[in-house]
CSV table of C-alpha atoms in Angstrom, one decimal:
chain,number,residue,atom,x,y,z
A,1,UNK,CA,0.0,0.0,0.0
A,2,UNK,CA,0.9,3.7,0.0
A,3,UNK,CA,0.8,5.9,3.1
A,4,UNK,CA,1.8,9.6,2.8
A,5,UNK,CA,3.9,11.1,5.6
A,6,UNK,CA,2.1,13.4,8.1
A,7,UNK,CA,-0.6,13.4,10.7
A,8,UNK,CA,-4.0,12.3,9.4
A,9,UNK,CA,-2.7,10.7,6.2
A,10,UNK,CA,-4.9,8.1,4.7
A,11,UNK,CA,-3.6,4.9,3.3
A,12,UNK,CA,-4.3,3.9,-0.3
A,13,UNK,CA,-3.0,1.5,-2.8
A,14,UNK,CA,0.0,2.2,-4.9
A,15,UNK,CA,-2.0,1.8,-8.1
A,16,UNK,CA,-4.6,4.3,-7.0
A,17,UNK,CA,-1.9,6.8,-6.1
A,18,UNK,CA,-0.2,6.4,-9.4
A,19,UNK,CA,-3.5,7.0,-11.2
A,20,UNK,CA,-3.7,10.5,-9.7
A,21,UNK,CA,-1.2,11.8,-12.3
A,22,UNK,CA,0.2,10.1,-15.4
A,23,UNK,CA,2.4,11.2,-18.3
A,24,UNK,CA,1.2,10.7,-21.9
A,25,UNK,CA,4.7,9.3,-22.5
A,26,UNK,CA,3.9,6.4,-20.2
A,27,UNK,CA,1.4,5.4,-22.9
A,28,UNK,CA,3.7,5.8,-25.9
A,29,UNK,CA,3.3,9.5,-26.8
A,30,UNK,CA,6.4,10.8,-28.6
A,31,UNK,CA,5.9,14.6,-28.7
A,32,UNK,CA,8.0,15.2,-31.8
A,33,UNK,CA,5.4,17.1,-33.8
A,34,UNK,CA,5.2,14.4,-36.5
A,35,UNK,CA,4.2,11.2,-34.8
A,36,UNK,CA,0.4,10.8,-34.2
A,37,UNK,CA,0.0,10.8,-30.4
A,38,UNK,CA,-3.8,10.7,-30.4
A,39,UNK,CA,-4.2,7.1,-29.2
A,40,UNK,CA,-1.5,7.5,-26.5
A,41,UNK,CA,-3.1,10.6,-25.1
A,42,UNK,CA,-6.6,9.0,-25.1
A,43,UNK,CA,-5.2,5.9,-23.3
A,44,UNK,CA,-3.7,8.1,-20.6
A,45,UNK,CA,-7.1,9.8,-20.1
A,46,UNK,CA,-8.8,6.4,-19.8
A,47,UNK,CA,-6.3,5.2,-17.2
A,48,UNK,CA,-6.1,8.2,-14.8
A,49,UNK,CA,-8.5,9.8,-12.4
A,50,UNK,CA,-6.6,13.2,-12.3
A,51,UNK,CA,-3.8,14.9,-14.1
A,52,UNK,CA,-2.7,13.9,-17.6
A,53,UNK,CA,0.8,15.4,-17.9
A,54,UNK,CA,2.4,16.5,-21.2
A,55,UNK,CA,6.2,16.9,-20.9
A,56,UNK,CA,7.9,19.4,-23.1
A,57,UNK,CA,7.2,18.7,-26.7
A,58,UNK,CA,4.7,19.0,-29.6
A,59,UNK,CA,2.0,16.4,-29.6
A,60,UNK,CA,0.3,15.8,-33.0
A,61,UNK,CA,-3.3,14.6,-32.9
A,62,UNK,CA,-5.5,13.3,-35.7
A,63,UNK,CA,-8.8,13.3,-33.9
A,64,UNK,CA,-10.5,15.2,-31.0
A,65,UNK,CA,-9.0,14.4,-27.6
A,66,UNK,CA,-12.0,13.6,-25.4
A,67,UNK,CA,-11.6,14.4,-21.7
A,68,UNK,CA,-14.7,12.4,-20.7
A,69,UNK,CA,-14.2,11.5,-17.1
A,70,UNK,CA,-14.8,13.5,-13.9
A,71,UNK,CA,-11.7,15.0,-12.4
A,72,UNK,CA,-9.4,14.6,-15.4
A,73,UNK,CA,-7.5,17.6,-16.8
A,74,UNK,CA,-4.6,18.1,-19.2
A,75,UNK,CA,-1.4,19.8,-18.0
A,76,UNK,CA,1.8,20.8,-19.8
A,77,UNK,CA,5.1,22.4,-18.8
A,78,UNK,CA,3.9,25.9,-20.0
A,79,UNK,CA,2.6,27.4,-23.3
A,80,UNK,CA,6.1,27.9,-24.5
A,81,UNK,CA,7.2,24.3,-23.9
A,82,UNK,CA,4.2,22.1,-24.5
A,83,UNK,CA,1.9,22.1,-27.6
A,84,UNK,CA,-1.0,20.0,-28.7
A,85,UNK,CA,-1.0,20.3,-32.5
A,86,UNK,CA,-4.4,19.6,-33.9
A,87,UNK,CA,-4.2,17.9,-37.3
A,88,UNK,CA,-7.8,16.8,-37.8
A,89,UNK,CA,-9.8,18.7,-40.4
A,90,UNK,CA,-13.1,18.3,-38.4
A,91,UNK,CA,-13.9,18.7,-34.7
A,92,UNK,CA,-12.3,20.4,-31.7
A,93,UNK,CA,-8.7,19.7,-30.8
A,94,UNK,CA,-9.8,19.1,-27.2
A,95,UNK,CA,-13.3,18.5,-25.8
A,96,UNK,CA,-14.0,18.5,-22.1
A,97,UNK,CA,-17.3,17.0,-21.1
A,98,UNK,CA,-17.6,16.3,-17.4
A,99,UNK,CA,-17.0,17.8,-13.9
A,100,UNK,CA,-13.6,19.3,-12.9
A,101,UNK,CA,-12.1,19.0,-16.4
A,102,UNK,CA,-9.8,21.6,-17.9
A,103,UNK,CA,-6.6,22.4,-19.7
A,104,UNK,CA,-3.6,24.1,-18.1
A,105,UNK,CA,-0.1,25.2,-19.0
A,106,UNK,CA,0.1,24.4,-22.7
A,107,UNK,CA,-0.6,25.7,-26.2
A,108,UNK,CA,-3.3,24.4,-28.6
A,109,UNK,CA,-2.2,25.0,-32.2
A,110,UNK,CA,-3.2,23.7,-35.7
A,111,UNK,CA,-1.3,22.2,-38.6
A,112,UNK,CA,-1.3,24.2,-41.8
A,113,UNK,CA,-3.9,21.7,-43.3
A,114,UNK,CA,-6.2,22.1,-40.3
A,115,UNK,CA,-5.8,25.9,-40.3
A,116,UNK,CA,-7.1,26.0,-43.9
A,117,UNK,CA,-10.2,23.8,-43.1
A,118,UNK,CA,-13.7,25.1,-43.0
A,119,UNK,CA,-15.1,27.1,-40.1
A,120,UNK,CA,-17.7,24.5,-38.9
A,121,UNK,CA,-17.1,23.2,-35.4
A,122,UNK,CA,-13.3,23.1,-35.7
A,123,UNK,CA,-12.7,24.8,-32.3
A,124,UNK,CA,-9.5,24.8,-30.3
A,125,UNK,CA,-11.3,23.8,-27.1
A,126,UNK,CA,-14.9,22.7,-26.7
A,127,UNK,CA,-16.3,22.7,-23.1
A,128,UNK,CA,-19.6,20.9,-23.5
A,129,UNK,CA,-21.5,18.0,-22.0
A,130,UNK,CA,-22.9,15.2,-24.2
A,131,UNK,CA,-26.2,16.1,-25.9
A,132,UNK,CA,-28.2,14.4,-23.1
A,133,UNK,CA,-30.8,16.0,-20.8
A,134,UNK,CA,-29.5,16.7,-17.3
A,135,UNK,CA,-25.8,16.6,-18.1
A,136,UNK,CA,-23.7,19.7,-17.6
A,137,UNK,CA,-19.9,20.1,-17.3
A,138,UNK,CA,-19.2,22.1,-14.1
A,139,UNK,CA,-16.2,23.7,-12.4
A,140,UNK,CA,-13.9,23.7,-15.4
A,141,UNK,CA,-10.5,25.4,-15.2
A,142,UNK,CA,-8.6,26.7,-18.2
A,143,UNK,CA,-5.4,28.4,-17.1
A,144,UNK,CA,-2.1,29.6,-18.5
A,145,UNK,CA,-3.0,28.5,-22.1
A,146,UNK,CA,-2.6,29.8,-25.6
A,147,UNK,CA,-5.0,28.9,-28.4
A,148,UNK,CA,-4.2,29.9,-31.9
A,149,UNK,CA,-4.5,29.3,-35.6
A,150,UNK,CA,-7.8,27.4,-35.4
A,151,UNK,CA,-10.1,27.3,-38.5
A,152,UNK,CA,-13.1,28.2,-36.3
A,153,UNK,CA,-13.5,29.6,-32.8
A,154,UNK,CA,-10.7,29.5,-30.2
A,155,UNK,CA,-12.6,28.2,-27.2
A,156,UNK,CA,-16.4,27.5,-26.8
A,157,UNK,CA,-18.3,27.1,-23.5
A,158,UNK,CA,-21.6,25.3,-23.5
A,159,UNK,CA,-23.7,24.5,-20.4
A,160,UNK,CA,-20.9,25.6,-18.1
A,161,UNK,CA,-21.2,26.3,-14.4
A,162,UNK,CA,-18.6,27.9,-12.1
A,163,UNK,CA,-16.0,27.7,-14.9
A,164,UNK,CA,-12.9,29.9,-15.2
A,165,UNK,CA,-10.6,30.9,-18.1
A,166,UNK,CA,-7.6,32.8,-16.9
A,167,UNK,CA,-4.0,33.8,-17.8
A,168,UNK,CA,-4.6,33.1,-21.5
A,169,UNK,CA,-3.6,34.3,-25.0
A,170,UNK,CA,-6.0,33.6,-27.8
A,171,UNK,CA,-5.0,34.8,-31.3
A,172,UNK,CA,-5.2,34.3,-35.0
A,173,UNK,CA,-8.3,32.1,-35.1
A,174,UNK,CA,-10.6,32.2,-38.1
A,175,UNK,CA,-13.8,32.5,-35.9
A,176,UNK,CA,-14.5,34.1,-32.6
A,177,UNK,CA,-11.8,34.0,-29.9
A,178,UNK,CA,-14.2,33.1,-27.0
A,179,UNK,CA,-17.8,31.9,-27.4
A,180,UNK,CA,-20.4,31.4,-24.7
A,181,UNK,CA,-23.3,29.4,-26.2
A,182,UNK,CA,-26.3,27.2,-25.3
A,183,UNK,CA,-25.5,24.3,-27.6
A,184,UNK,CA,-27.1,25.5,-30.8
A,185,UNK,CA,-23.7,26.2,-32.3
A,186,UNK,CA,-22.9,22.5,-32.3
A,187,UNK,CA,-26.4,21.4,-33.2
A,188,UNK,CA,-27.4,20.1,-29.8
A,189,UNK,CA,-31.0,19.1,-29.4
A,190,UNK,CA,-30.9,19.6,-25.6
A,191,UNK,CA,-30.1,23.3,-25.2
A,192,UNK,CA,-28.6,24.4,-21.9
A,193,UNK,CA,-28.8,27.7,-20.1
A,194,UNK,CA,-27.8,29.1,-16.8
A,195,UNK,CA,-24.1,29.3,-15.9
A,196,UNK,CA,-21.3,31.4,-14.6
A,197,UNK,CA,-17.9,31.9,-16.2
A,198,UNK,CA,-15.0,34.1,-15.2
A,199,UNK,CA,-12.7,35.3,-18.0
A,200,UNK,CA,-9.7,36.8,-16.2
A,201,UNK,CA,-6.3,38.2,-17.1
A,202,UNK,CA,-5.7,37.5,-20.8
A,203,UNK,CA,-5.1,38.8,-24.3
A,204,UNK,CA,-7.5,38.3,-27.2
A,205,UNK,CA,-5.8,39.5,-30.5
A,206,UNK,CA,-6.0,39.2,-34.2
A,207,UNK,CA,-9.1,36.9,-34.4
A,208,UNK,CA,-11.4,37.2,-37.5
A,209,UNK,CA,-14.6,37.1,-35.5
A,210,UNK,CA,-15.6,38.6,-32.2
A,211,UNK,CA,-13.2,38.8,-29.3
A,212,UNK,CA,-16.0,37.4,-27.1
A,213,UNK,CA,-19.5,36.4,-28.3
A,214,UNK,CA,-21.8,35.9,-25.4
A,215,UNK,CA,-25.0,34.1,-26.4
A,216,UNK,CA,-26.2,32.5,-29.6
A,217,UNK,CA,-27.3,34.8,-32.3
A,218,UNK,CA,-30.3,32.7,-33.4
A,219,UNK,CA,-31.5,30.8,-30.4
A,220,UNK,CA,-32.0,32.4,-27.0
A,221,UNK,CA,-30.9,30.7,-23.8
A,222,UNK,CA,-33.5,29.1,-21.6
A,223,UNK,CA,-31.9,30.5,-18.5
A,224,UNK,CA,-29.6,33.5,-17.9
A,225,UNK,CA,-25.8,33.3,-18.4
A,226,UNK,CA,-23.5,35.4,-16.2
A,227,UNK,CA,-20.1,36.3,-17.7
A,228,UNK,CA,-17.4,38.2,-15.8
A,229,UNK,CA,-14.6,39.8,-17.8
A,230,UNK,CA,-11.6,41.4,-15.9
A,231,UNK,CA,-8.2,42.5,-17.0
A,232,UNK,CA,-8.5,41.4,-20.7
A,233,UNK,CA,-6.9,43.1,-23.6
A,234,UNK,CA,-9.0,42.9,-26.9
A,235,UNK,CA,-7.0,44.1,-29.9
A,236,UNK,CA,-7.3,43.8,-33.7
A,237,UNK,CA,-10.2,41.4,-33.6
A,238,UNK,CA,-13.4,41.5,-35.6
A,239,UNK,CA,-12.0,42.0,-39.1
A,240,UNK,CA,-15.3,41.0,-40.7
A,241,UNK,CA,-18.3,43.2,-41.1
A,242,UNK,CA,-20.8,43.3,-38.1
A,243,UNK,CA,-18.2,41.9,-35.6
A,244,UNK,CA,-17.1,43.5,-32.4
A,245,UNK,CA,-14.5,43.2,-29.7
A,246,UNK,CA,-17.3,42.0,-27.4
A,247,UNK,CA,-20.8,41.2,-28.6
A,248,UNK,CA,-23.8,40.4,-26.5
A,249,UNK,CA,-26.9,38.9,-28.1
A,250,UNK,CA,-30.5,39.7,-27.2
A,251,UNK,CA,-30.6,36.5,-25.1
A,252,UNK,CA,-30.5,36.6,-21.3
A,253,UNK,CA,-26.8,37.5,-20.8
A,254,UNK,CA,-25.4,39.4,-17.9
A,255,UNK,CA,-21.8,40.6,-18.3
A,256,UNK,CA,-19.7,42.3,-15.8
A,257,UNK,CA,-16.5,43.9,-17.1
A,258,UNK,CA,-13.7,45.8,-15.5
A,259,UNK,CA,-10.1,46.9,-16.3
A,260,UNK,CA,-10.4,45.8,-19.9
A,261,UNK,CA,-8.7,47.4,-22.9
A,262,UNK,CA,-10.3,47.5,-26.4
A,263,UNK,CA,-8.3,48.7,-29.4
A,264,UNK,CA,-8.3,48.5,-33.1
A,265,UNK,CA,-11.2,46.1,-33.4
A,266,UNK,CA,-13.8,46.1,-36.2
A,267,UNK,CA,-16.5,48.0,-34.4
A,268,UNK,CA,-15.0,48.3,-30.9
A,269,UNK,CA,-16.7,48.1,-27.6
A,270,UNK,CA,-19.9,46.3,-26.8
A,271,UNK,CA,-22.4,45.7,-29.6
């Protein structure tokens, strides 16, 4: 068995302790930017109940990485050291679907072929539960990440609750940088509503669409969203007509902003 040092420590098995954090390299990932590491990453997610660690390197993927277990999150050695390089022409690079999921300390990028793909649902990160009534991913954490060069939106939040995006850099995506939606954007039949998300301390630059789109343009939320934006720099976004640095739809969206800078965006300000 395994017993940590210190008063009040609780004994567990060695296997259970090891499953709290695993490296993708334990499952055969190479991280050289050319070997397909999709299967190895997914195997690590299946095995662990906690952290999936990406040592320094570039991890090429050919399909969406599905973080589909409670408590599992992806963690690198920092955005300058660890990259997940999406190579699939359809789908998100990473999808988080359950409680306490997230992505930390890494970059999500796209191959040149993916970057040239259609807008569709080719997001960098999708935070969304399966399209089943009653399921909602909660308490997600996305911290110290960079998302860039995606053919669609950078990061999309659907059906979130108590979720946080902080210390981030989202740039050069062909859609919106950040999108808060009820599920209509991915064609869900079970539309969700009601949620809280904090967007803190980041930079949103050089994206074709909105810097932040809160709410679906066509389908209103069935409950109110609350979005807090603090200390975020929006610059050179919204290069297409009718886009803005930050856009709120007519749906039930409550946004609280402070200490944000908006410059050189298509329309600028809140639309």
